[in-house]
Amino acid sequence: MNETVPVQLVEPSDELVSLSDLDLLRLRARVAAELKKRGLALNVGQVAESLAIATYNATPGRANLQPAPTGTQNVDALSRRGDRYSIKGVLDARKTGTVYPDREDPDKQLFEYLIVVRIDADWQLVALYEFDWKTFCEVRSWDRRMNAWYVGLSAKTLARAMQIVPRV
């Protein structure tokens, strides 16, 4: 399995079409290994967290964020003021991932802000939507199967958030 697969960055979709299924799977494995070696994001959630933190830190008037310690439930970033941010990445979904309530106190405030990061098929940032805790509580829906909250991504719901559109 030491086969080298040539890939040009000019128009990747053209080159990828010519690869066999096996070569494409091998390429995916090699890319995943290289991403891991470099400490880069491997999934939509990790990419969303990186994009949200970078965008906030580069946007005047937004909080400077840093990643929360690994394993912190429902909190992905912290501001210098101590505000907690939950970050949910959305690629082609109609709702966010889940937010699990506190087991002892279902009404406990879990974070100050929820950031929904919408990315496109090329994993480029489309927009960020920031919900404060109060607004999150007003727009959230209950997922019975997961026993957790989520936010539907209708235009009406997203209009309730503060939107940040990246500069092109």
PDB file of N, CA and C in Angstrom, residues 94-158:
ATOM      1  N   ARG A  94     -30.394  20.472   8.654  1.00  0.00           N
ATOM      2  CA  ARG A  94     -31.490  21.405   8.923  1.00  0.00           C
ATOM      3  C   ARG A  94     -31.594  21.759  10.398  1.00  0.00           C
ATOM      4  N   LYS A  95     -30.694  21.156  11.191  1.00  0.00           N
ATOM      5  CA  LYS A  95     -30.670  21.457  12.620  1.00  0.00           C
ATOM      6  C   LYS A  95     -29.263  21.262  13.150  1.00  0.00           C
ATOM      7  N   THR A  96     -29.013  21.835  14.302  1.00  0.00           N
ATOM      8  CA  THR A  96     -27.686  21.709  14.915  1.00  0.00           C
ATOM      9  C   THR A  96     -27.539  20.346  15.569  1.00  0.00           C
ATOM     10  N   GLY A  97     -26.336  20.080  15.999  1.00  0.00           N
ATOM     11  CA  GLY A  97     -26.102  18.932  16.855  1.00  0.00           C
ATOM     12  C   GLY A  97     -26.763  19.176  18.196  1.00  0.00           C
ATOM     13  N   THR A  98     -26.683  18.210  19.072  1.00  0.00           N
ATOM     14  CA  THR A  98     -27.430  18.264  20.326  1.00  0.00           C
ATOM     15  C   THR A  98     -26.681  18.983  21.442  1.00  0.00           C
ATOM     16  N   VAL A  99     -27.488  19.528  22.354  1.00  0.00           N
ATOM     17  CA  VAL A  99     -27.003  20.149  23.575  1.00  0.00           C
ATOM     18  C   VAL A  99     -27.667  19.384  24.721  1.00  0.00           C
ATOM     19  N   TYR A 100     -26.851  18.685  25.501  1.00  0.00           N
ATOM     20  CA  TYR A 100     -27.387  17.847  26.572  1.00  0.00           C
ATOM     21  C   TYR A 100     -27.615  18.657  27.837  1.00  0.00           C
ATOM     22  N   PRO A 101     -28.824  18.545  28.433  1.00  0.00           N
ATOM     23  CA  PRO A 101     -29.099  19.275  29.668  1.00  0.00           C
ATOM     24  C   PRO A 101     -28.347  18.661  30.849  1.00  0.00           C
ATOM     25  N   ASP A 102     -28.224  19.438  31.914  1.00  0.00           N
ATOM     26  CA  ASP A 102     -27.619  18.953  33.149  1.00  0.00           C
ATOM     27  C   ASP A 102     -28.533  17.880  33.746  1.00  0.00           C
ATOM     28  N   ARG A 103     -27.971  16.786  34.206  1.00  0.00           N
ATOM     29  CA  ARG A 103     -28.784  15.671  34.722  1.00  0.00           C
ATOM     30  C   ARG A 103     -29.521  16.024  36.010  1.00  0.00           C
ATOM     31  N   GLU A 104     -28.881  16.772  36.896  1.00  0.00           N
ATOM     32  CA  GLU A 104     -29.510  17.127  38.173  1.00  0.00           C
ATOM     33  C   GLU A 104     -30.458  18.315  38.050  1.00  0.00           C
ATOM     34  N   ASP A 105     -30.118  19.257  37.179  1.00  0.00           N
ATOM     35  CA  ASP A 105     -30.915  20.475  37.031  1.00  0.00           C
ATOM     36  C   ASP A 105     -31.142  20.756  35.543  1.00  0.00           C
ATOM     37  N   PRO A 106     -32.261  20.256  34.983  1.00  0.00           N
ATOM     38  CA  PRO A 106     -32.516  20.421  33.543  1.00  0.00           C
ATOM     39  C   PRO A 106     -32.610  21.876  33.088  1.00  0.00           C
ATOM     40  N   ASP A 107     -32.868  22.814  34.002  1.00  0.00           N
ATOM     41  CA  ASP A 107     -32.983  24.230  33.649  1.00  0.00           C
ATOM     42  C   ASP A 107     -31.679  25.004  33.840  1.00  0.00           C
ATOM     43  N   LYS A 108     -30.618  24.331  34.234  1.00  0.00           N
ATOM     44  CA  LYS A 108     -29.334  24.981  34.480  1.00  0.00           C
ATOM     45  C   LYS A 108     -28.788  25.604  33.198  1.00  0.00           C
ATOM     46  N   GLN A 109     -28.274  26.833  33.307  1.00  0.00           N
ATOM     47  CA  GLN A 109     -27.652  27.495  32.167  1.00  0.00           C
ATOM     48  C   GLN A 109     -26.312  26.818  31.887  1.00  0.00           C
ATOM     49  N   LEU A 110     -26.143  26.345  30.660  1.00  0.00           N
ATOM     50  CA  LEU A 110     -24.968  25.560  30.289  1.00  0.00           C
ATOM     51  C   LEU A 110     -23.866  26.385  29.638  1.00  0.00           C
ATOM     52  N   PHE A 111     -24.243  27.509  29.037  1.00  0.00           N
ATOM     53  CA  PHE A 111     -23.292  28.389  28.358  1.00  0.00           C
ATOM     54  C   PHE A 111     -23.941  29.753  28.230  1.00  0.00           C
ATOM     55  N   GLU A 112     -23.144  30.764  27.895  1.00  0.00           N
ATOM     56  CA  GLU A 112     -23.681  32.101  27.673  1.00  0.00           C
ATOM     57  C   GLU A 112     -24.106  32.289  26.222  1.00  0.00           C
ATOM     58  N   TYR A 113     -23.381  31.656  25.298  1.00  0.00           N
ATOM     59  CA  TYR A 113     -23.657  31.842  23.874  1.00  0.00           C
ATOM     60  C   TYR A 113     -23.539  30.518  23.111  1.00  0.00           C
ATOM     61  N   LEU A 114     -24.405  30.361  22.121  1.00  0.00           N
ATOM     62  CA  LEU A 114     -24.314  29.272  21.157  1.00  0.00           C
ATOM     63  C   LEU A 114     -23.936  29.902  19.823  1.00  0.00           C
ATOM     64  N   ILE A 115     -22.894  29.377  19.197  1.00  0.00           N
ATOM     65  CA  ILE A 115     -22.496  29.834  17.870  1.00  0.00           C
ATOM     66  C   ILE A 115     -22.781  28.704  16.884  1.00  0.00           C
ATOM     67  N   VAL A 116     -23.609  28.998  15.899  1.00  0.00           N
ATOM     68  CA  VAL A 116     -23.864  28.050  14.820  1.00  0.00           C
ATOM     69  C   VAL A 116     -22.986  28.473  13.652  1.00  0.00           C
ATOM     70  N   VAL A 117     -22.144  27.554  13.206  1.00  0.00           N
ATOM     71  CA  VAL A 117     -21.196  27.824  12.123  1.00  0.00           C
ATOM     72  C   VAL A 117     -21.683  27.098  10.880  1.00  0.00           C
ATOM     73  N   ARG A 118     -22.096  27.859   9.890  1.00  0.00           N
ATOM     74  CA  ARG A 118     -22.549  27.265   8.630  1.00  0.00           C
ATOM     75  C   ARG A 118     -21.377  27.263   7.658  1.00  0.00           C
ATOM     76  N   ILE A 119     -21.057  26.058   7.126  1.00  0.00           N
ATOM     77  CA  ILE A 119     -19.990  25.932   6.144  1.00  0.00           C
ATOM     78  C   ILE A 119     -20.548  25.315   4.869  1.00  0.00           C
ATOM     79  N   ASP A 120     -19.851  25.550   3.754  1.00  0.00           N
ATOM     80  CA  ASP A 120     -20.322  25.018   2.473  1.00  0.00           C
ATOM     81  C   ASP A 120     -19.647  23.683   2.168  1.00  0.00           C
ATOM     82  N   ALA A 121     -19.928  23.119   1.013  1.00  0.00           N
ATOM     83  CA  ALA A 121     -19.416  21.803   0.641  1.00  0.00           C
ATOM     84  C   ALA A 121     -17.889  21.764   0.567  1.00  0.00           C
ATOM     85  N   ASP A 122     -17.251  22.924   0.365  1.00  0.00           N
ATOM     86  CA  ASP A 122     -15.787  23.003   0.349  1.00  0.00           C
ATOM     87  C   ASP A 122     -15.223  23.327   1.732  1.00  0.00           C
ATOM     88  N   TRP A 123     -16.088  23.283   2.742  1.00  0.00           N
ATOM     89  CA  TRP A 123     -15.751  23.546   4.141  1.00  0.00           C
ATOM     90  C   TRP A 123     -15.259  24.975   4.356  1.00  0.00           C
ATOM     91  N   GLN A 124     -15.798  25.891   3.537  1.00  0.00           N
ATOM     92  CA  GLN A 124     -15.521  27.311   3.691  1.00  0.00           C
ATOM     93  C   GLN A 124     -16.621  27.930   4.542  1.00  0.00           C
ATOM     94  N   LEU A 125     -16.259  28.909   5.345  1.00  0.00           N
ATOM     95  CA  LEU A 125     -17.217  29.573   6.216  1.00  0.00           C
ATOM     96  C   LEU A 125     -18.235  30.364   5.394  1.00  0.00           C
ATOM     97  N   VAL A 126     -19.514  30.126   5.644  1.00  0.00           N
ATOM     98  CA  VAL A 126     -20.596  30.869   5.004  1.00  0.00           C
ATOM     99  C   VAL A 126     -21.066  31.967   5.951  1.00  0.00           C
ATOM    100  N   ALA A 127     -21.364  31.603   7.192  1.00  0.00           N
ATOM    101  CA  ALA A 127     -21.838  32.580   8.188  1.00  0.00           C
ATOM    102  C   ALA A 127     -21.781  31.970   9.575  1.00  0.00           C
ATOM    103  N   LEU A 128     -21.728  32.855  10.566  1.00  0.00           N
ATOM    104  CA  LEU A 128     -21.838  32.470  11.972  1.00  0.00           C
ATOM    105  C   LEU A 128     -23.121  33.083  12.510  1.00  0.00           C
ATOM    106  N   TYR A 129     -23.809  32.354  13.375  1.00  0.00           N
ATOM    107  CA  TYR A 129     -25.021  32.843  14.026  1.00  0.00           C
ATOM    108  C   TYR A 129     -24.831  32.695  15.524  1.00  0.00           C
ATOM    109  N   GLU A 130     -24.936  33.804  16.237  1.00  0.00           N
ATOM    110  CA  GLU A 130     -24.738  33.784  17.685  1.00  0.00           C
ATOM    111  C   GLU A 130     -26.070  33.954  18.397  1.00  0.00           C
ATOM    112  N   PHE A 131     -26.390  32.985  19.247  1.00  0.00           N
ATOM    113  CA  PHE A 131     -27.581  33.034  20.094  1.00  0.00           C
ATOM    114  C   PHE A 131     -27.138  33.196  21.538  1.00  0.00           C
ATOM    115  N   ASP A 132     -27.699  34.157  22.263  1.00  0.00           N
ATOM    116  CA  ASP A 132     -27.433  34.202  23.694  1.00  0.00           C
ATOM    117  C   ASP A 132     -28.282  33.112  24.364  1.00  0.00           C
ATOM    118  N   TRP A 133     -28.040  32.859  25.638  1.00  0.00           N
ATOM    119  CA  TRP A 133     -28.734  31.769  26.335  1.00  0.00           C
ATOM    120  C   TRP A 133     -30.253  31.950  26.296  1.00  0.00           C
ATOM    121  N   LYS A 134     -30.716  33.156  26.529  1.00  0.00           N
ATOM    122  CA  LYS A 134     -32.160  33.416  26.550  1.00  0.00           C
ATOM    123  C   LYS A 134     -32.788  33.078  25.199  1.00  0.00           C
ATOM    124  N   THR A 135     -32.176  33.536  24.122  1.00  0.00           N
ATOM    125  CA  THR A 135     -32.708  33.258  22.789  1.00  0.00           C
ATOM    126  C   THR A 135     -32.609  31.772  22.465  1.00  0.00           C
ATOM    127  N   PHE A 136     -31.514  31.143  22.859  1.00  0.00           N
ATOM    128  CA  PHE A 136     -31.389  29.699  22.668  1.00  0.00           C
ATOM    129  C   PHE A 136     -32.565  28.974  23.315  1.00  0.00           C
ATOM    130  N   CYS A 137     -32.901  29.354  24.542  1.00  0.00           N
ATOM    131  CA  CYS A 137     -34.016  28.713  25.247  1.00  0.00           C
ATOM    132  C   CYS A 137     -35.347  28.935  24.526  1.00  0.00           C
ATOM    133  N   GLU A 138     -35.490  30.059  23.863  1.00  0.00           N
ATOM    134  CA  GLU A 138     -36.729  30.367  23.144  1.00  0.00           C
ATOM    135  C   GLU A 138     -36.859  29.610  21.820  1.00  0.00           C
ATOM    136  N   VAL A 139     -35.742  29.309  21.173  1.00  0.00           N
ATOM    137  CA  VAL A 139     -35.803  28.694  19.841  1.00  0.00           C
ATOM    138  C   VAL A 139     -35.467  27.205  19.840  1.00  0.00           C
ATOM    139  N   ARG A 140     -34.986  26.678  20.928  1.00  0.00           N
ATOM    140  CA  ARG A 140     -34.562  25.278  20.965  1.00  0.00           C
ATOM    141  C   ARG A 140     -35.747  24.326  20.859  1.00  0.00           C
ATOM    142  N   SER A 141     -35.444  23.131  20.418  1.00  0.00           N
ATOM    143  CA  SER A 141     -36.435  22.060  20.317  1.00  0.00           C
ATOM    144  C   SER A 141     -35.860  20.822  20.990  1.00  0.00           C
ATOM    145  N   TRP A 142     -36.751  19.944  21.432  1.00  0.00           N
ATOM    146  CA  TRP A 142     -36.325  18.748  22.155  1.00  0.00           C
ATOM    147  C   TRP A 142     -36.266  17.554  21.210  1.00  0.00           C
ATOM    148  N   ASP A 143     -35.153  16.851  21.245  1.00  0.00           N
ATOM    149  CA  ASP A 143     -34.979  15.619  20.478  1.00  0.00           C
ATOM    150  C   ASP A 143     -35.216  14.454  21.442  1.00  0.00           C
ATOM    151  N   ARG A 144     -36.378  13.811  21.327  1.00  0.00           N
ATOM    152  CA  ARG A 144     -36.739  12.729  22.256  1.00  0.00           C
ATOM    153  C   ARG A 144     -35.788  11.545  22.149  1.00  0.00           C
ATOM    154  N   ARG A 145     -35.355  11.246  20.948  1.00  0.00           N
ATOM    155  CA  ARG A 145     -34.466  10.105  20.753  1.00  0.00           C
ATOM    156  C   ARG A 145     -33.123  10.321  21.447  1.00  0.00           C
ATOM    157  N   MET A 146     -32.601  11.539  21.378  1.00  0.00           N
ATOM    158  CA  MET A 146     -31.289  11.850  21.956  1.00  0.00           C
ATOM    159  C   MET A 146     -31.389  12.383  23.385  1.00  0.00           C
ATOM    160  N   ASN A 147     -32.612  12.716  23.834  1.00  0.00           N
ATOM    161  CA  ASN A 147     -32.803  13.335  25.147  1.00  0.00           C
ATOM    162  C   ASN A 147     -31.927  14.581  25.294  1.00  0.00           C
ATOM    163  N   ALA A 148     -32.040  15.444  24.291  1.00  0.00           N
ATOM    164  CA  ALA A 148     -31.208  16.645  24.268  1.00  0.00           C
ATOM    165  C   ALA A 148     -31.883  17.716  23.412  1.00  0.00           C
ATOM    166  N   TRP A 149     -31.369  18.938  23.539  1.00  0.00           N
ATOM    167  CA  TRP A 149     -31.881  20.073  22.783  1.00  0.00           C
ATOM    168  C   TRP A 149     -31.140  20.203  21.462  1.00  0.00           C
ATOM    169  N   TYR A 150     -31.782  20.851  20.488  1.00  0.00           N
ATOM    170  CA  TYR A 150     -31.146  21.244  19.238  1.00  0.00           C
ATOM    171  C   TYR A 150     -31.818  22.531  18.775  1.00  0.00           C
ATOM    172  N   VAL A 151     -31.222  23.179  17.789  1.00  0.00           N
ATOM    173  CA  VAL A 151     -31.803  24.383  17.200  1.00  0.00           C
ATOM    174  C   VAL A 151     -32.070  24.090  15.729  1.00  0.00           C
ATOM    175  N   GLY A 152     -33.318  24.254  15.322  1.00  0.00           N
ATOM    176  CA  GLY A 152     -33.671  24.141  13.909  1.00  0.00           C
ATOM    177  C   GLY A 152     -33.135  25.335  13.154  1.00  0.00           C
ATOM    178  N   LEU A 153     -32.796  25.150  11.900  1.00  0.00           N
ATOM    179  CA  LEU A 153     -32.119  26.204  11.154  1.00  0.00           C
ATOM    180  C   LEU A 153     -33.013  26.883  10.121  1.00  0.00           C
ATOM    181  N   SER A 154     -34.258  27.105  10.486  1.00  0.00           N
ATOM    182  CA  SER A 154     -35.155  27.828   9.589  1.00  0.00           C
ATOM    183  C   SER A 154     -34.731  29.296   9.518  1.00  0.00           C
ATOM    184  N   ALA A 155     -35.145  29.976   8.465  1.00  0.00           N
ATOM    185  CA  ALA A 155     -34.825  31.399   8.310  1.00  0.00           C
ATOM    186  C   ALA A 155     -35.382  32.198   9.494  1.00  0.00           C
ATOM    187  N   LYS A 156     -36.565  31.822   9.967  1.00  0.00           N
ATOM    188  CA  LYS A 156     -37.185  32.514  11.101  1.00  0.00           C
ATOM    189  C   LYS A 156     -36.330  32.386  12.364  1.00  0.00           C
ATOM    190  N   THR A 157     -35.794  31.196  12.601  1.00  0.00           N
ATOM    191  CA  THR A 157     -34.938  30.985  13.777  1.00  0.00           C
ATOM    192  C   THR A 157     -33.614  31.726  13.627  1.00  0.00           C
ATOM    193  N   LEU A 158     -32.991  31.607  12.479  1.00  0.00           N
ATOM    194  CA  LEU A 158     -31.699  32.268  12.279  1.00  0.00           C
ATOM    195  C   LEU A 158     -31.809  33.785  12.336  1.00  0.00           C
TER     196      LEU A 158
END
